[in-house]
Amino acid sequence: MSAPEVTRRVIHVPPGAGQSVWAFSGDRYTLKVGAEDTGGMIGVMEGEIPPGSGPPLHVHQYEDEAFYLVEGRLQVFDEDREFTAEPGSFIYLPRGSAHRFKNISDTPARMLMLFVPSGFENFFLEVGVEVVPGQPAPSPSQFEADVERSMRIASEKYGIE
């Protein structure tokens, strides 16, 4: 089996650049680099998570996930423990580990999200709605339906339990 072909040039994504989508009725995810640019090696997204938001408990089967928290506070559940992540925290979530998080700040939490190997970044692009400058995020009243639909797609296509 041959190794995937990797771009042999420096990739620069300026601040504010990258495809952005609304997911889960208010989370904003911006693609910084994905499978096409890295030969499947790594996917990186910027996440902005509104107060009170976060995914349900889930397990990744195909990729490791990591977060670097830039702003805000997250309550993180990992298997059998909970902890609070503050700005500057790094969280590594190996594939197969059950986890969830929730923004417990009064302001949006901002984090860099890494996926190794890449591919899971496409989940957010698939389930999300394109961010249009000047238009608000989808209504929080859609949250339950958005999460249900998104988790079904995550299970069927992306190996999420």
mmCIF file of C-alpha atoms in Angstrom:
data_model
loop_
_atom_site.group_PDB
_atom_site.id
_atom_site.type_symbol
_atom_site.label_atom_id
_atom_site.label_comp_id
_atom_site.label_asym_id
_atom_site.label_seq_id
_atom_site.Cartn_x
_atom_site.Cartn_y
_atom_site.Cartn_z
ATOM 1 C CA MET A 1 0.000 0.000 0.000
ATOM 2 C CA SER A 2 1.491 3.334 -0.991
ATOM 3 C CA ALA A 3 1.417 6.433 1.167
ATOM 4 C CA PRO A 4 -1.072 9.171 0.225
ATOM 5 C CA GLU A 5 0.347 11.991 -1.841
ATOM 6 C CA VAL A 6 0.906 15.071 0.289
ATOM 7 C CA THR A 7 1.038 18.647 -0.959
ATOM 8 C CA ARG A 8 4.682 19.707 -1.007
ATOM 9 C CA ARG A 9 4.104 23.379 -0.461
ATOM 10 C CA VAL A 10 3.435 25.586 2.506
ATOM 11 C CA ILE A 11 -0.257 26.121 3.139
ATOM 12 C CA HIS A 12 -1.249 29.506 4.515
ATOM 13 C CA VAL A 13 -4.823 30.245 5.553
ATOM 14 C CA PRO A 14 -5.194 33.908 6.570
ATOM 15 C CA PRO A 15 -7.327 34.939 9.557
ATOM 16 C CA GLY A 16 -11.020 34.687 8.755
ATOM 17 C CA ALA A 17 -10.405 32.547 5.666
ATOM 18 C CA GLY A 18 -11.744 29.058 5.037
ATOM 19 C CA GLN A 19 -15.168 27.604 4.291
ATOM 20 C CA SER A 20 -17.499 28.307 7.253
ATOM 21 C CA VAL A 21 -20.721 26.526 8.182
ATOM 22 C CA TRP A 22 -23.306 26.733 10.960
ATOM 23 C CA ALA A 23 -23.950 23.365 12.588
ATOM 24 C CA PHE A 24 -26.098 22.406 15.575
ATOM 25 C CA SER A 25 -28.059 25.687 15.305
ATOM 26 C CA GLY A 26 -25.290 28.095 16.160
ATOM 27 C CA ASP A 27 -21.885 26.401 16.294
ATOM 28 C CA ARG A 28 -19.641 27.877 13.606
ATOM 29 C CA TYR A 29 -16.981 25.657 12.048
ATOM 30 C CA THR A 30 -14.357 26.971 9.627
ATOM 31 C CA LEU A 31 -12.197 24.603 7.585
ATOM 32 C CA LYS A 32 -8.513 25.531 7.717
ATOM 33 C CA VAL A 33 -7.020 22.459 6.009
ATOM 34 C CA GLY A 34 -8.373 19.057 5.083
ATOM 35 C CA ALA A 35 -7.761 15.752 3.365
ATOM 36 C CA GLU A 36 -7.371 17.204 -0.128
ATOM 37 C CA ASP A 37 -4.493 19.453 0.944
ATOM 38 C CA THR A 38 -2.711 17.057 3.297
ATOM 39 C CA GLY A 39 -3.034 13.733 1.516
ATOM 40 C CA GLY A 40 -5.364 12.560 4.261
ATOM 41 C CA MET A 41 -2.872 13.217 7.043
ATOM 42 C CA ILE A 42 -4.648 15.897 9.117
ATOM 43 C CA GLY A 43 -7.798 18.021 9.156
ATOM 44 C CA VAL A 44 -7.944 21.317 11.055
ATOM 45 C CA MET A 45 -11.005 23.422 11.797
ATOM 46 C CA GLU A 46 -11.704 26.443 13.926
ATOM 47 C CA GLY A 47 -14.780 25.987 16.099
ATOM 48 C CA GLU A 48 -16.860 28.721 17.725
ATOM 49 C CA ILE A 49 -19.253 27.171 20.215
ATOM 50 C CA PRO A 50 -22.006 29.358 21.729
ATOM 51 C CA PRO A 51 -22.766 29.298 25.457
ATOM 52 C CA GLY A 52 -24.509 26.090 26.507
ATOM 53 C CA SER A 53 -23.750 24.273 23.255
ATOM 54 C CA GLY A 54 -21.755 21.120 22.653
ATOM 55 C CA PRO A 55 -22.149 17.653 21.146
ATOM 56 C CA PRO A 56 -23.770 14.674 22.838
ATOM 57 C CA LEU A 57 -21.654 11.800 24.137
ATOM 58 C CA HIS A 58 -20.013 10.071 21.172
ATOM 59 C CA VAL A 59 -17.100 7.863 20.096
ATOM 60 C CA HIS A 60 -14.911 8.264 16.990
ATOM 61 C CA GLN A 61 -13.896 4.960 15.412
ATOM 62 C CA TYR A 62 -11.678 6.237 12.580
ATOM 63 C CA GLU A 63 -9.748 9.260 13.839
ATOM 64 C CA ASP A 64 -8.076 10.781 16.843
ATOM 65 C CA GLU A 65 -9.327 14.228 17.753
ATOM 66 C CA ALA A 66 -7.618 17.083 19.574
ATOM 67 C CA PHE A 67 -8.703 20.553 20.679
ATOM 68 C CA TYR A 68 -6.696 23.624 21.595
ATOM 69 C CA LEU A 69 -8.974 26.004 23.498
ATOM 70 C CA VAL A 70 -8.307 29.652 22.582
ATOM 71 C CA GLU A 71 -11.219 31.365 24.390
ATOM 72 C CA GLY A 72 -13.979 30.308 26.764
ATOM 73 C CA ARG A 73 -14.416 27.417 29.157
ATOM 74 C CA LEU A 74 -15.495 23.885 28.292
ATOM 75 C CA GLN A 75 -16.833 21.225 30.613
ATOM 76 C CA VAL A 76 -15.365 18.017 29.159
ATOM 77 C CA PHE A 77 -16.531 14.481 29.889
ATOM 78 C CA ASP A 78 -14.114 11.659 29.095
ATOM 79 C CA GLU A 79 -15.308 8.118 29.825
ATOM 80 C CA ASP A 80 -15.574 8.320 33.628
ATOM 81 C CA ARG A 81 -14.451 11.821 34.571
ATOM 82 C CA GLU A 82 -15.270 15.476 34.017
ATOM 83 C CA PHE A 83 -12.940 18.440 33.967
ATOM 84 C CA THR A 84 -13.020 22.103 33.023
ATOM 85 C CA ALA A 85 -10.793 23.248 30.170
ATOM 86 C CA GLU A 86 -9.616 26.874 30.306
ATOM 87 C CA PRO A 87 -8.009 28.959 27.523
ATOM 88 C CA GLY A 88 -4.653 27.469 26.608
ATOM 89 C CA SER A 89 -5.815 23.923 27.377
ATOM 90 C CA PHE A 90 -4.989 21.116 24.978
ATOM 91 C CA ILE A 91 -7.277 18.079 24.920
ATOM 92 C CA TYR A 92 -6.370 14.856 23.101
ATOM 93 C CA LEU A 93 -9.220 12.401 22.448
ATOM 94 C CA PRO A 94 -7.944 9.088 21.050
ATOM 95 C CA ARG A 95 -10.237 7.141 18.757
ATOM 96 C CA GLY A 96 -12.439 4.762 20.702
ATOM 97 C CA SER A 97 -12.827 7.063 23.732
ATOM 98 C CA ALA A 98 -16.302 8.268 24.669
ATOM 99 C CA HIS A 99 -16.438 12.037 25.112
ATOM 100 C CA ARG A 100 -18.548 15.164 25.002
ATOM 101 C CA PHE A 101 -18.110 18.809 25.898
ATOM 102 C CA LYS A 102 -20.238 21.835 26.690
ATOM 103 C CA ASN A 103 -19.411 25.542 26.613
ATOM 104 C CA ILE A 104 -19.930 26.755 30.193
ATOM 105 C CA SER A 105 -18.854 30.349 29.399
ATOM 106 C CA ASP A 106 -21.127 33.342 28.911
ATOM 107 C CA THR A 107 -19.448 33.986 25.556
ATOM 108 C CA PRO A 108 -18.618 31.765 22.575
ATOM 109 C CA ALA A 109 -15.741 29.336 23.097
ATOM 110 C CA ARG A 110 -13.149 29.305 20.307
ATOM 111 C CA MET A 111 -10.936 26.320 19.626
ATOM 112 C CA LEU A 112 -8.775 24.692 17.022
ATOM 113 C CA MET A 113 -9.905 21.159 16.249
ATOM 114 C CA LEU A 114 -7.515 18.596 14.747
ATOM 115 C CA PHE A 115 -8.452 15.256 13.177
ATOM 116 C CA VAL A 116 -5.844 12.558 12.462
ATOM 117 C CA PRO A 117 -6.181 11.120 9.918
ATOM 118 C CA SER A 118 -8.242 13.763 8.168
ATOM 119 C CA GLY A 119 -11.739 13.226 6.844
ATOM 120 C CA PHE A 120 -14.006 14.020 9.778
ATOM 121 C CA GLU A 121 -13.825 17.717 8.935
ATOM 122 C CA ASN A 122 -16.095 16.827 5.991
ATOM 123 C CA PHE A 123 -18.824 15.841 8.461
ATOM 124 C CA PHE A 124 -19.220 19.469 9.580
ATOM 125 C CA LEU A 125 -19.266 20.705 5.989
ATOM 126 C CA GLU A 126 -21.925 18.105 5.123
ATOM 127 C CA VAL A 127 -24.320 18.712 8.015
ATOM 128 C CA GLY A 128 -23.767 22.452 8.263
ATOM 129 C CA VAL A 129 -25.381 25.405 6.551
ATOM 130 C CA GLU A 130 -23.092 27.848 4.761
ATOM 131 C CA VAL A 131 -22.335 30.981 6.763
ATOM 132 C CA VAL A 132 -23.489 34.030 4.807
ATOM 133 C CA PRO A 133 -22.016 37.310 6.083
ATOM 134 C CA GLY A 134 -24.710 39.489 7.612
ATOM 135 C CA GLN A 135 -27.144 36.610 8.130
ATOM 136 C CA PRO A 136 -27.660 35.130 11.612
ATOM 137 C CA ALA A 137 -27.100 31.549 12.679
ATOM 138 C CA PRO A 138 -30.057 29.161 12.484
ATOM 139 C CA SER A 139 -32.528 29.439 15.334
ATOM 140 C CA PRO A 140 -31.630 27.627 18.568
ATOM 141 C CA SER A 141 -35.129 26.106 18.388
ATOM 142 C CA GLN A 142 -33.747 23.826 15.656
ATOM 143 C CA PHE A 143 -30.987 22.472 17.940
ATOM 144 C CA GLU A 144 -32.640 19.148 18.856
ATOM 145 C CA ALA A 145 -33.545 18.336 15.244
ATOM 146 C CA ASP A 146 -30.088 19.433 13.998
ATOM 147 C CA VAL A 147 -28.296 17.236 16.528
ATOM 148 C CA GLU A 148 -30.529 14.240 15.780
ATOM 149 C CA ARG A 149 -30.001 14.547 12.004
ATOM 150 C CA SER A 150 -26.274 15.216 12.373
ATOM 151 C CA MET A 151 -25.680 12.261 14.690
ATOM 152 C CA ARG A 152 -27.545 9.965 12.285
ATOM 153 C CA ILE A 153 -25.254 11.089 9.440
ATOM 154 C CA ALA A 154 -22.200 10.804 11.708
ATOM 155 C CA SER A 155 -23.142 7.215 12.519
ATOM 156 C CA GLU A 156 -23.990 6.170 8.971
ATOM 157 C CA LYS A 157 -21.053 7.786 7.155
ATOM 158 C CA TYR A 158 -18.325 8.691 9.642
ATOM 159 C CA GLY A 159 -18.108 5.808 12.131
ATOM 160 C CA ILE A 160 -19.428 7.750 15.115
ATOM 161 C CA GLU A 161 -21.233 5.848 17.841
#
